[in-house]
Structures are given as C-alpha cells and as structure tokens.
PDB file of C-alpha atoms and ligand atoms in Angstrom:
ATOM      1  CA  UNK A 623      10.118  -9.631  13.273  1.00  0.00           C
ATOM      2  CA  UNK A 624       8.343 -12.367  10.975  1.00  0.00           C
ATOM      3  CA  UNK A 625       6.729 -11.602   7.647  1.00  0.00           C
ATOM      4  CA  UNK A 626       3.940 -13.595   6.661  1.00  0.00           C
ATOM      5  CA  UNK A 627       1.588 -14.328   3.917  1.00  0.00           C
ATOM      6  CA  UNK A 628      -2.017 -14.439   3.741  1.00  0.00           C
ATOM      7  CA  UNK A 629      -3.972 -15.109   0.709  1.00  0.00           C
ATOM      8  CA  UNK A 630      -6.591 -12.387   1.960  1.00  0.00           C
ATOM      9  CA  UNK A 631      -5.908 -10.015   4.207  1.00  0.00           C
ATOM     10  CA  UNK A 632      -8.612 -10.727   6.722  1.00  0.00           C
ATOM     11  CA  UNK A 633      -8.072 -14.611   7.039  1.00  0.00           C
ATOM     12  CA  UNK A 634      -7.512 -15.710  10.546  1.00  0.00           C
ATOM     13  CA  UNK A 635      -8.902 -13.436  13.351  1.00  0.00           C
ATOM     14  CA  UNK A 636      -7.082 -10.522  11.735  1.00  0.00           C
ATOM     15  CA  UNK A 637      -9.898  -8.003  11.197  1.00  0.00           C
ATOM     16  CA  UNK A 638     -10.239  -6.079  14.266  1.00  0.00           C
ATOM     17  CA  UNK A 639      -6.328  -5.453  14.515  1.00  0.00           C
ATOM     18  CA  UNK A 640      -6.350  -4.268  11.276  1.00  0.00           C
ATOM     19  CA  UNK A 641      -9.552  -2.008  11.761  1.00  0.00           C
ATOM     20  CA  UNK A 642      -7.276  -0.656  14.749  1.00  0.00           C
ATOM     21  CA  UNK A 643      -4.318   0.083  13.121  1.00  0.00           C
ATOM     22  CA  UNK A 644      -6.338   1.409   9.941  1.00  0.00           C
ATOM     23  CA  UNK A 645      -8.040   3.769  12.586  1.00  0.00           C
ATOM     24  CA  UNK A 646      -5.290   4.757  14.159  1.00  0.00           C
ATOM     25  CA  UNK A 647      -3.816   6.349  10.750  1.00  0.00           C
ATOM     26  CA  UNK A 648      -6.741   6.877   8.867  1.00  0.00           C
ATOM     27  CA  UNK A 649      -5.968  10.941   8.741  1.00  0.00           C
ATOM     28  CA  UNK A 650      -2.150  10.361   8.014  1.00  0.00           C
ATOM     29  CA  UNK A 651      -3.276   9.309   4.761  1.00  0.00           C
ATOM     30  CA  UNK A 652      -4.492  11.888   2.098  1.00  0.00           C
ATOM     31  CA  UNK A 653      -7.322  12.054   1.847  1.00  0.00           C
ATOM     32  CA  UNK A 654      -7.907  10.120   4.834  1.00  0.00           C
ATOM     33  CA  UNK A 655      -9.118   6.735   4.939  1.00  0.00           C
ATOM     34  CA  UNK A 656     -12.446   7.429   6.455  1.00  0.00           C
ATOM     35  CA  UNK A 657     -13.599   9.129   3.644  1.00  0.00           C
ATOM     36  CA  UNK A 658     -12.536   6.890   0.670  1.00  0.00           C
ATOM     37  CA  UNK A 659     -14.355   4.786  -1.102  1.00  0.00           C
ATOM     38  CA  UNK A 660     -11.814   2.767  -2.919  1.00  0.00           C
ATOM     39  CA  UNK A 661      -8.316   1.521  -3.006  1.00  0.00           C
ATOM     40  CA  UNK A 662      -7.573   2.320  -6.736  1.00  0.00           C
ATOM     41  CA  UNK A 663     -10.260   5.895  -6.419  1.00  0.00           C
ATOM     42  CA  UNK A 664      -9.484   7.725  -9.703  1.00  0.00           C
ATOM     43  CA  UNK A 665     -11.353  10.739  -8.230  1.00  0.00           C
ATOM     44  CA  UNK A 666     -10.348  12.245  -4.960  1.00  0.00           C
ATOM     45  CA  UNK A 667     -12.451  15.544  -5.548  1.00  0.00           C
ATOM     46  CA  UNK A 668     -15.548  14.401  -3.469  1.00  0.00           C
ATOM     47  CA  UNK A 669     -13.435  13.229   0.081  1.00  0.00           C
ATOM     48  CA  UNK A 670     -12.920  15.990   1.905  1.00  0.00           C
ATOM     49  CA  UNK A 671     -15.650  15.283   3.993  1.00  0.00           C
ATOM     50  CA  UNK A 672     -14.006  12.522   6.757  1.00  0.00           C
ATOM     51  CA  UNK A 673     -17.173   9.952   6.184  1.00  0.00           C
ATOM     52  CA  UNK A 674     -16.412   8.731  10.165  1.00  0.00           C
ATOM     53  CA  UNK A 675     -14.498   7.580  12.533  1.00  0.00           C
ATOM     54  CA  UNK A 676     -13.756   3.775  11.997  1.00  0.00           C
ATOM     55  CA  UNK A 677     -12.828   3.229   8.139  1.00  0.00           C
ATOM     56  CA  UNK A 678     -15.232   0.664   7.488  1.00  0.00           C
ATOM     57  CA  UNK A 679     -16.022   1.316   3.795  1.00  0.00           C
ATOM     58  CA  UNK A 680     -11.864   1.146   2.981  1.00  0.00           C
ATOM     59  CA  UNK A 681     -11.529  -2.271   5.370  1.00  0.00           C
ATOM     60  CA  UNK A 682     -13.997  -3.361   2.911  1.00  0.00           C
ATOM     61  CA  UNK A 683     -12.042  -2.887  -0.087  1.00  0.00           C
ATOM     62  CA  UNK A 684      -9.185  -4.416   0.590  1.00  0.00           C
ATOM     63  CA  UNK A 685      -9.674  -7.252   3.057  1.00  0.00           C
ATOM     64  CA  UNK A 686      -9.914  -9.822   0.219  1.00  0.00           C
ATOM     65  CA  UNK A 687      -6.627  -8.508  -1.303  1.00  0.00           C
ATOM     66  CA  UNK A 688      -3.649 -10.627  -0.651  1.00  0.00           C
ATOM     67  CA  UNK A 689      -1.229  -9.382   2.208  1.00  0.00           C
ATOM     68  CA  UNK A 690       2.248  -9.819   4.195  1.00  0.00           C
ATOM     69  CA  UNK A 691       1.946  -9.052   7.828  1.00  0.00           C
ATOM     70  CA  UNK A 692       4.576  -8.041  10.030  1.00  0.00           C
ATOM     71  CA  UNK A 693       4.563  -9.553  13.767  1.00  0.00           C
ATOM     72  CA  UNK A 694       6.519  -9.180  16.515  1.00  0.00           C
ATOM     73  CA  UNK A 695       8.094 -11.739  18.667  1.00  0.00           C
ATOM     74  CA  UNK A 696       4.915 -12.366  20.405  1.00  0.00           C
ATOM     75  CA  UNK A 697       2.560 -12.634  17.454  1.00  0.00           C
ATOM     76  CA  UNK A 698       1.291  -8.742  17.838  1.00  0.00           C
ATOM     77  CA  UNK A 699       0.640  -7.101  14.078  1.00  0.00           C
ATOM     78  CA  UNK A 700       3.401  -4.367  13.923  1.00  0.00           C
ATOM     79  CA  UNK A 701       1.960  -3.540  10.323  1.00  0.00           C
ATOM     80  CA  UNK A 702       1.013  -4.563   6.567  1.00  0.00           C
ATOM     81  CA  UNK A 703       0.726  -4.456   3.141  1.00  0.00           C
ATOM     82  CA  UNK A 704      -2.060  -5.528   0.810  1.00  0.00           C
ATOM     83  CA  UNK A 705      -1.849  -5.550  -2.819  1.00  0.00           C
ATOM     84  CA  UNK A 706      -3.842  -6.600  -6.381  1.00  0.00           C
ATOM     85  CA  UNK A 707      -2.318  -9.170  -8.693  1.00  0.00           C
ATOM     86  CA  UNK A 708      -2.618  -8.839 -12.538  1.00  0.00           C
ATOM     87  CA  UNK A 709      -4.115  -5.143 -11.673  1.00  0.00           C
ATOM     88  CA  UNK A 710      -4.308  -2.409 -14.788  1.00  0.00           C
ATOM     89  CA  UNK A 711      -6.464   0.406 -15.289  1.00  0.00           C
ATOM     90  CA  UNK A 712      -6.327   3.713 -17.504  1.00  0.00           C
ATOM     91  CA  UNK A 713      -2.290   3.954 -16.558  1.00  0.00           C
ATOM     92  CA  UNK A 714      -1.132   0.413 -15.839  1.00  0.00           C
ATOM     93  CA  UNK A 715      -1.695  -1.098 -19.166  1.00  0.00           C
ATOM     94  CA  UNK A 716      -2.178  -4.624 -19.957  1.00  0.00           C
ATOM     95  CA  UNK A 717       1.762  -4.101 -21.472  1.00  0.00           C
ATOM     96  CA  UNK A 718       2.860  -4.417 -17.726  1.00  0.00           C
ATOM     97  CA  UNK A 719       1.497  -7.717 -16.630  1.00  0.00           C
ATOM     98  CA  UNK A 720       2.053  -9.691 -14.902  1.00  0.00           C
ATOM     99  CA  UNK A 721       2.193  -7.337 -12.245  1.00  0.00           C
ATOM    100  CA  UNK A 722       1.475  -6.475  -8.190  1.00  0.00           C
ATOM    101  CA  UNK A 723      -0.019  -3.690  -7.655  1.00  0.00           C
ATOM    102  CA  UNK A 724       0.125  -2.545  -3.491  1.00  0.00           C
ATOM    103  CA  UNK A 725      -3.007  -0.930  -2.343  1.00  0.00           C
ATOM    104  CA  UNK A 726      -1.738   0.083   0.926  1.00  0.00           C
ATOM    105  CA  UNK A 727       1.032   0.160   3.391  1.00  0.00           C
ATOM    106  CA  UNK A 728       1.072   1.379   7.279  1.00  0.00           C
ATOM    107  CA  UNK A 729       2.967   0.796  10.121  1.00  0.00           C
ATOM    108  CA  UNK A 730       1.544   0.816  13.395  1.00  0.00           C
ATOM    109  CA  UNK A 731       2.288   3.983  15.608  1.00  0.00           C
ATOM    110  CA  UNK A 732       4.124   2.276  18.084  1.00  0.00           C
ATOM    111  CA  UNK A 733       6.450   0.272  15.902  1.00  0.00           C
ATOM    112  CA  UNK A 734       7.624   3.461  13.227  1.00  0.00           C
ATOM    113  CA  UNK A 735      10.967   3.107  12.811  1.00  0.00           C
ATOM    114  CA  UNK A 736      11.834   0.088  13.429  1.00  0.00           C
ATOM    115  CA  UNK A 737      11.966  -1.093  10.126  1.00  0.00           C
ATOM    116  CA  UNK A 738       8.323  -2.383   9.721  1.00  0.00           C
ATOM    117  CA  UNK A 739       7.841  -1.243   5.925  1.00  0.00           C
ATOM    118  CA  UNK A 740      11.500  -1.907   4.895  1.00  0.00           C
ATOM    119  CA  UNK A 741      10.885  -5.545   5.813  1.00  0.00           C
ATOM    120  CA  UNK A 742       7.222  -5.362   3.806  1.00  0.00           C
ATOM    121  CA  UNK A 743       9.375  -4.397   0.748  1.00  0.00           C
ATOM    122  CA  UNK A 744      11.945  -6.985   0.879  1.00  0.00           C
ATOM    123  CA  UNK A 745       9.738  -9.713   1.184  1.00  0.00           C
ATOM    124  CA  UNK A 746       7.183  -8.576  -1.294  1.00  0.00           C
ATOM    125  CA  UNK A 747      10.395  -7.597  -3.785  1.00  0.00           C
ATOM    126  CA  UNK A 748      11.747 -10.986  -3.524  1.00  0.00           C
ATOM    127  CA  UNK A 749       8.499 -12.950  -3.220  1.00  0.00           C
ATOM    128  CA  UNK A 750       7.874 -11.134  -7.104  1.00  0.00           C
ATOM    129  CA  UNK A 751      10.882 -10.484  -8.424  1.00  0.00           C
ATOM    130  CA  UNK A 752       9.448 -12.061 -11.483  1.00  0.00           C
ATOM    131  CA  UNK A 753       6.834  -9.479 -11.738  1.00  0.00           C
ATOM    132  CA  UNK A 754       6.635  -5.512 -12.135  1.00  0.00           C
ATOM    133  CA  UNK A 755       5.545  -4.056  -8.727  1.00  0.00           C
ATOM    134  CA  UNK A 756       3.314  -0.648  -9.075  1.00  0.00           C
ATOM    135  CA  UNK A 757       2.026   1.460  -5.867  1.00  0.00           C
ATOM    136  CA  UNK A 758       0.930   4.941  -5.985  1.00  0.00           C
ATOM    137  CA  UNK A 759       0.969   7.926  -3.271  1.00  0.00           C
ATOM    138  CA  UNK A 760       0.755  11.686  -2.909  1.00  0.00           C
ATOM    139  CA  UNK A 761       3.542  13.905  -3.175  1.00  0.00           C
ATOM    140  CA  UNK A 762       4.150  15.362   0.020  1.00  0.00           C
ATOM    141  CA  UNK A 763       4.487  11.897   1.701  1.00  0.00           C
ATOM    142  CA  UNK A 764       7.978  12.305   1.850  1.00  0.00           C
ATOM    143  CA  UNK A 765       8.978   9.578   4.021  1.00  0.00           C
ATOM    144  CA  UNK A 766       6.996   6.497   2.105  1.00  0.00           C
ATOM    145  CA  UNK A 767       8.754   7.856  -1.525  1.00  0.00           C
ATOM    146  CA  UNK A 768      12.024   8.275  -0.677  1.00  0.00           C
ATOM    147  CA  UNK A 769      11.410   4.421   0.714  1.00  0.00           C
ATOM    148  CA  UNK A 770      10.104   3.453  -2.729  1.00  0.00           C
ATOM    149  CA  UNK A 771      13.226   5.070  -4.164  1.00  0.00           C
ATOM    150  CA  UNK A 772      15.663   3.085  -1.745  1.00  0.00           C
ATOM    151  CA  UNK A 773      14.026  -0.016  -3.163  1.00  0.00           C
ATOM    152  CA  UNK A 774      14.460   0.567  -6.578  1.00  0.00           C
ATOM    153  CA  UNK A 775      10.927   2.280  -7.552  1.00  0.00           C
ATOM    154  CA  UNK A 776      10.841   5.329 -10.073  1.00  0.00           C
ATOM    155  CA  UNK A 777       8.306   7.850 -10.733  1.00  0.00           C
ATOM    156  CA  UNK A 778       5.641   6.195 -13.290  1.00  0.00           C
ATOM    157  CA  UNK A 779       3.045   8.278 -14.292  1.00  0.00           C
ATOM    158  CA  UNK A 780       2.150  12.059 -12.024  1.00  0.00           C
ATOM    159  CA  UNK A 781      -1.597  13.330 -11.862  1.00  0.00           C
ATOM    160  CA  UNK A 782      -1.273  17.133 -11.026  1.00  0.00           C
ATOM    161  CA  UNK A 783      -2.715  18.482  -7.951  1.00  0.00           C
ATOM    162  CA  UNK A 784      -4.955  15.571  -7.630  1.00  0.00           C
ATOM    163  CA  UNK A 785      -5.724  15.746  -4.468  1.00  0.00           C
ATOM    164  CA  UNK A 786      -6.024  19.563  -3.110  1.00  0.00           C
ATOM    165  CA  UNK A 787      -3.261  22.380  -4.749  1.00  0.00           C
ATOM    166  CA  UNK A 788       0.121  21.563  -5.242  1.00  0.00           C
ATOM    167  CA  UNK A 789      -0.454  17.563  -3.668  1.00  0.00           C
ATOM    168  CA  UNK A 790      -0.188  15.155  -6.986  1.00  0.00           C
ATOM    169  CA  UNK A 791      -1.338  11.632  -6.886  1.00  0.00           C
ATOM    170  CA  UNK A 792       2.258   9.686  -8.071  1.00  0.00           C
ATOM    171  CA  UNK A 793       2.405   6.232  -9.062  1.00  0.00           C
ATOM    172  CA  UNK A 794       5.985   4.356  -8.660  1.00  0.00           C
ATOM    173  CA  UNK A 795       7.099   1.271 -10.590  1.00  0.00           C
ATOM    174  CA  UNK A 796       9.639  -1.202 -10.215  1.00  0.00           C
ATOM    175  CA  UNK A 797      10.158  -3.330 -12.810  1.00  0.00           C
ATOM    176  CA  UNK A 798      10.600  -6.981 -12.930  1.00  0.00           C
ATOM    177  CA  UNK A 799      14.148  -8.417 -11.778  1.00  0.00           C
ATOM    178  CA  UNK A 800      13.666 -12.032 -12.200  1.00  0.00           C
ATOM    179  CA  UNK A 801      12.113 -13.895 -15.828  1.00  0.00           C
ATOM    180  CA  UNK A 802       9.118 -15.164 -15.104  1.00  0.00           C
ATOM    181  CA  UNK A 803       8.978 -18.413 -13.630  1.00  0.00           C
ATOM    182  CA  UNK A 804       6.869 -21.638 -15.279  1.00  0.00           C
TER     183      UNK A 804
HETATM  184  C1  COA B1857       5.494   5.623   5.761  1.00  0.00           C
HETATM  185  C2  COA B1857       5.456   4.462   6.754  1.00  0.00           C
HETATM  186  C3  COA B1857       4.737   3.306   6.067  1.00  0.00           C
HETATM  187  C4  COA B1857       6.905   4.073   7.119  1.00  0.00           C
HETATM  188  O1  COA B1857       6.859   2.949   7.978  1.00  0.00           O
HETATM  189  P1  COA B1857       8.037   2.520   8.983  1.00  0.00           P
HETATM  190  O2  COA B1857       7.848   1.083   9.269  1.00  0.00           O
HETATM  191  O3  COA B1857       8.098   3.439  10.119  1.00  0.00           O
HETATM  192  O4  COA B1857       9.309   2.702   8.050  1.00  0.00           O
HETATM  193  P2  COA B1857      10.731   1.985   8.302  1.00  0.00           P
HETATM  194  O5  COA B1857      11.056   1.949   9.749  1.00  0.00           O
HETATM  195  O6  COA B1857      10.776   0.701   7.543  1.00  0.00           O
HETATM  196  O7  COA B1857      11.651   3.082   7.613  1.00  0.00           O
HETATM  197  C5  COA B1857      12.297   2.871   6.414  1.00  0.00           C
HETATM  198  C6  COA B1857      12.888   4.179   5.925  1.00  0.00           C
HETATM  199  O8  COA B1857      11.859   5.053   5.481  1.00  0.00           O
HETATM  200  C7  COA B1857      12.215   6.400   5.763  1.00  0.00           C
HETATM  201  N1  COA B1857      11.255   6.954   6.732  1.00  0.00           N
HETATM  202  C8  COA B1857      10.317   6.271   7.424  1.00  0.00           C
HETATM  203  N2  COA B1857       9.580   7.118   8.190  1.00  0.00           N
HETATM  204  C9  COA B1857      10.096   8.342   7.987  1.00  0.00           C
HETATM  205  C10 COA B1857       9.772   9.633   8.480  1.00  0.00           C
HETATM  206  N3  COA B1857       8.770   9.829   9.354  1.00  0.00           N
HETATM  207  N4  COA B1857      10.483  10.690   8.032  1.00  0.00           N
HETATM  208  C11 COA B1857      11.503  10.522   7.163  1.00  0.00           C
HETATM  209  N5  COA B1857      11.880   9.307   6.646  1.00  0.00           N
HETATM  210  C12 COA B1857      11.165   8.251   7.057  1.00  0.00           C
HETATM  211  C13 COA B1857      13.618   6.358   6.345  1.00  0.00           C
HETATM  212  O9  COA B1857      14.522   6.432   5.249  1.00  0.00           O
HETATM  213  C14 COA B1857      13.627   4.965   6.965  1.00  0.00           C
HETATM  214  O10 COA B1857      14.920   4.439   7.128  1.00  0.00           O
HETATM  215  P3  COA B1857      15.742   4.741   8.489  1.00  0.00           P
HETATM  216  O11 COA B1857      14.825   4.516   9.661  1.00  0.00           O
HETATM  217  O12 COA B1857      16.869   3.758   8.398  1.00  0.00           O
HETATM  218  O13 COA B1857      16.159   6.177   8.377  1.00  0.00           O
HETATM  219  C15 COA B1857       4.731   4.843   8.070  1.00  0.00           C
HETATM  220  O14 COA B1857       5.208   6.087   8.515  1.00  0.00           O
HETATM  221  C16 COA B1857       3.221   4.905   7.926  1.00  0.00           C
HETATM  222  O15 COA B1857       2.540   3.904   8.127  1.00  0.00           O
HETATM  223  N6  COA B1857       2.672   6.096   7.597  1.00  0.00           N
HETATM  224  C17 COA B1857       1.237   6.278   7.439  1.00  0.00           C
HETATM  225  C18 COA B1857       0.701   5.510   6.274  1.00  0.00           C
HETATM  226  C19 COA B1857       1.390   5.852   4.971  1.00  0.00           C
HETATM  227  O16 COA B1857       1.784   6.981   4.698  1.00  0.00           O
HETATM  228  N7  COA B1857       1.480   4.813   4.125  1.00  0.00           N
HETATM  229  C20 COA B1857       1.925   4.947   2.769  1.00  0.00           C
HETATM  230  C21 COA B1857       0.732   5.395   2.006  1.00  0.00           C
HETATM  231  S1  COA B1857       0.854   5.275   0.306  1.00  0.00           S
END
C-alpha cells in the first residue's frame, strides 16, 4: 500500500473513484452523506431526508481540501482522507492553531481491514506532528473512535444527542508532538 499526497483532493482523474467510494458508504455515515450539506455542518436537525443517491453536494465540499490517498499495488484507490488546515470555528479556537482539521475518512468496502485508515493516520500524524490534529464523529461509530484512541486522540469537546437521541456529535484532538518547524 502507498500513501500519497494531493494538494486537493480531486487533482488528477480522481473524482469519479472518489464519487464511487463516497457512494458506496454514503449511509454508513450519520447522517448520511447524501443528505449533508457541509463538512464542518453545525446543524444536523434538517438531514434526515437522504437528498439522493450520488453525494454530489458533499463531493463538492471537500474536493478542494487537501488529501492522502491510499493505493494498492496496482494504483486502485483503497481509501482517503481529506482535511482543513488552520481550521477553527465556535469549538476549535484560534488558541489551537496551527492545526489540521480531517473532514472525512472511509475505506473502501472491499479493502476494510486491511489496514487502510491505520496507514491514513500514520502518515497524516507524522506528516504534522508539528501541528494539533482535530476530527470529529458520532458516538456510536465505535470502530473509527477506538482508532482515534489507538493513535493518541482524546475526547475534545461532546454535543449531546446531536444527531437523533442518545447519538452525540464528538470531536477528538491530538495535540502537537513535534515544535513547529521554520
Ligand atoms: C471506520 C473505517 C474508516 C475503518 O477503516 P479500515 O481501513 O477498515 O480500518 P483499519 O483496517 O485501518 O483498522 C484499524 C483498526 O480499527 C478498528 N476497526 C476498524 N474497523 C472496525 C470494525 N468494523 N469493528 C471494530 N473495530 C474496527 C480495529 O481496531 C482495527 O484494527 P485491527 O484490524 O488490527 O483490529 C471504515 O470502516 C469506514 O470507512 N467506515 C465508514 C466511514 C466512517 O465511518 N468513517 C469515519 C467517519 S468520521
């Protein structure tokens, strides 16, 4: 498996892979892709509506966002990350920069397991080691936090039943490892 870097995530002839494997999750995600908006959505109250089949809208948000890409052997996209640099808003406070903040992560169906998203998280944890690393998720996504906590993150900040009873929006932080280099 390589990891590689791409100033925006749709440079190359990335896009309809993506799309694809966006597609292919869109309802693992809560609330599903199709029907968000955003990639840093403060409200999730108006999504539970799935706005269609191919999440066009969310491709949109974050295919300008910087990204590491896992590929197999043969070049196929096994999965990715994309993320905001220097990112705040009412929770990440300008006291945290400089900072990453990941917008999403997925794994292709047919490569779980094979540790896709372990290798997203070393390379983005080493790439800015000089810089505190925020993500956010919802509770019940079991498998993605205790991931986060196996690479260091802690719970940040919790928003209570965000997004339907008893499923809480939580937002994980790593902090810096590395002085920042100039
Ligand atoms: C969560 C997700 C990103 C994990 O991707 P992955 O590449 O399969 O994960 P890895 O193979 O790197 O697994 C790393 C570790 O995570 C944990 N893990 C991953 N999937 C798991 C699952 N389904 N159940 C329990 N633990 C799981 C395990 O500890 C695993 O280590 P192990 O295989 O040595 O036991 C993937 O399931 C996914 O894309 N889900 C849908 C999208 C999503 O939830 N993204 C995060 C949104 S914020």
């Amino acid at each position: 498996m390589k990891i590689v870097f791409k100033e925006k995530l749709a440079d190359g002839n990335l896009s309809e892979r993506i799309l694809q494997i966006l597609t292919e999750c869109s309802d693992e995600f809560v609330p599903p892709l199709t029907s968000r908006n955003s990639t840093t959505q403060s409200d999730f109250s108006d999504t539970s509506e799935s706005g269609g089949e191919v999440p066009y809208a969310y491709y949109d948000m974050i295919k300008n966002q910087s990204a590491l890409i896992a590929e197999d052997a043969d070049g196929a996209v096994m999965g990715f990350m994309s993320y905001k640099t220097d990112y705040t808003n009412g929770i990440i406070t300008e006291d945290y920069l400089p900072d990453i903040y990941i917008s999403t992560v997925i794994a292709a169906k047919d490569f779980r397991r094979r540790g896709v998203t372990k290798s997203l998280y070393n390379a983005l944890c080493e790439k800015y080691a000089d810089q505190n690393i925020f993500t956010r998720t919802w509770s019940t996504n079991i498998s993605h936090s205790c991931l986060l906590q196996s690479f260091g993150f802690s719970e940040f900040h919790r928003i209570k039943n965000d997004r339907g009873d008893g499923i809480d929006t939580v937002y994980y932080t790593k902090a810096k490892t590395r002085a920042v280099e100039r």
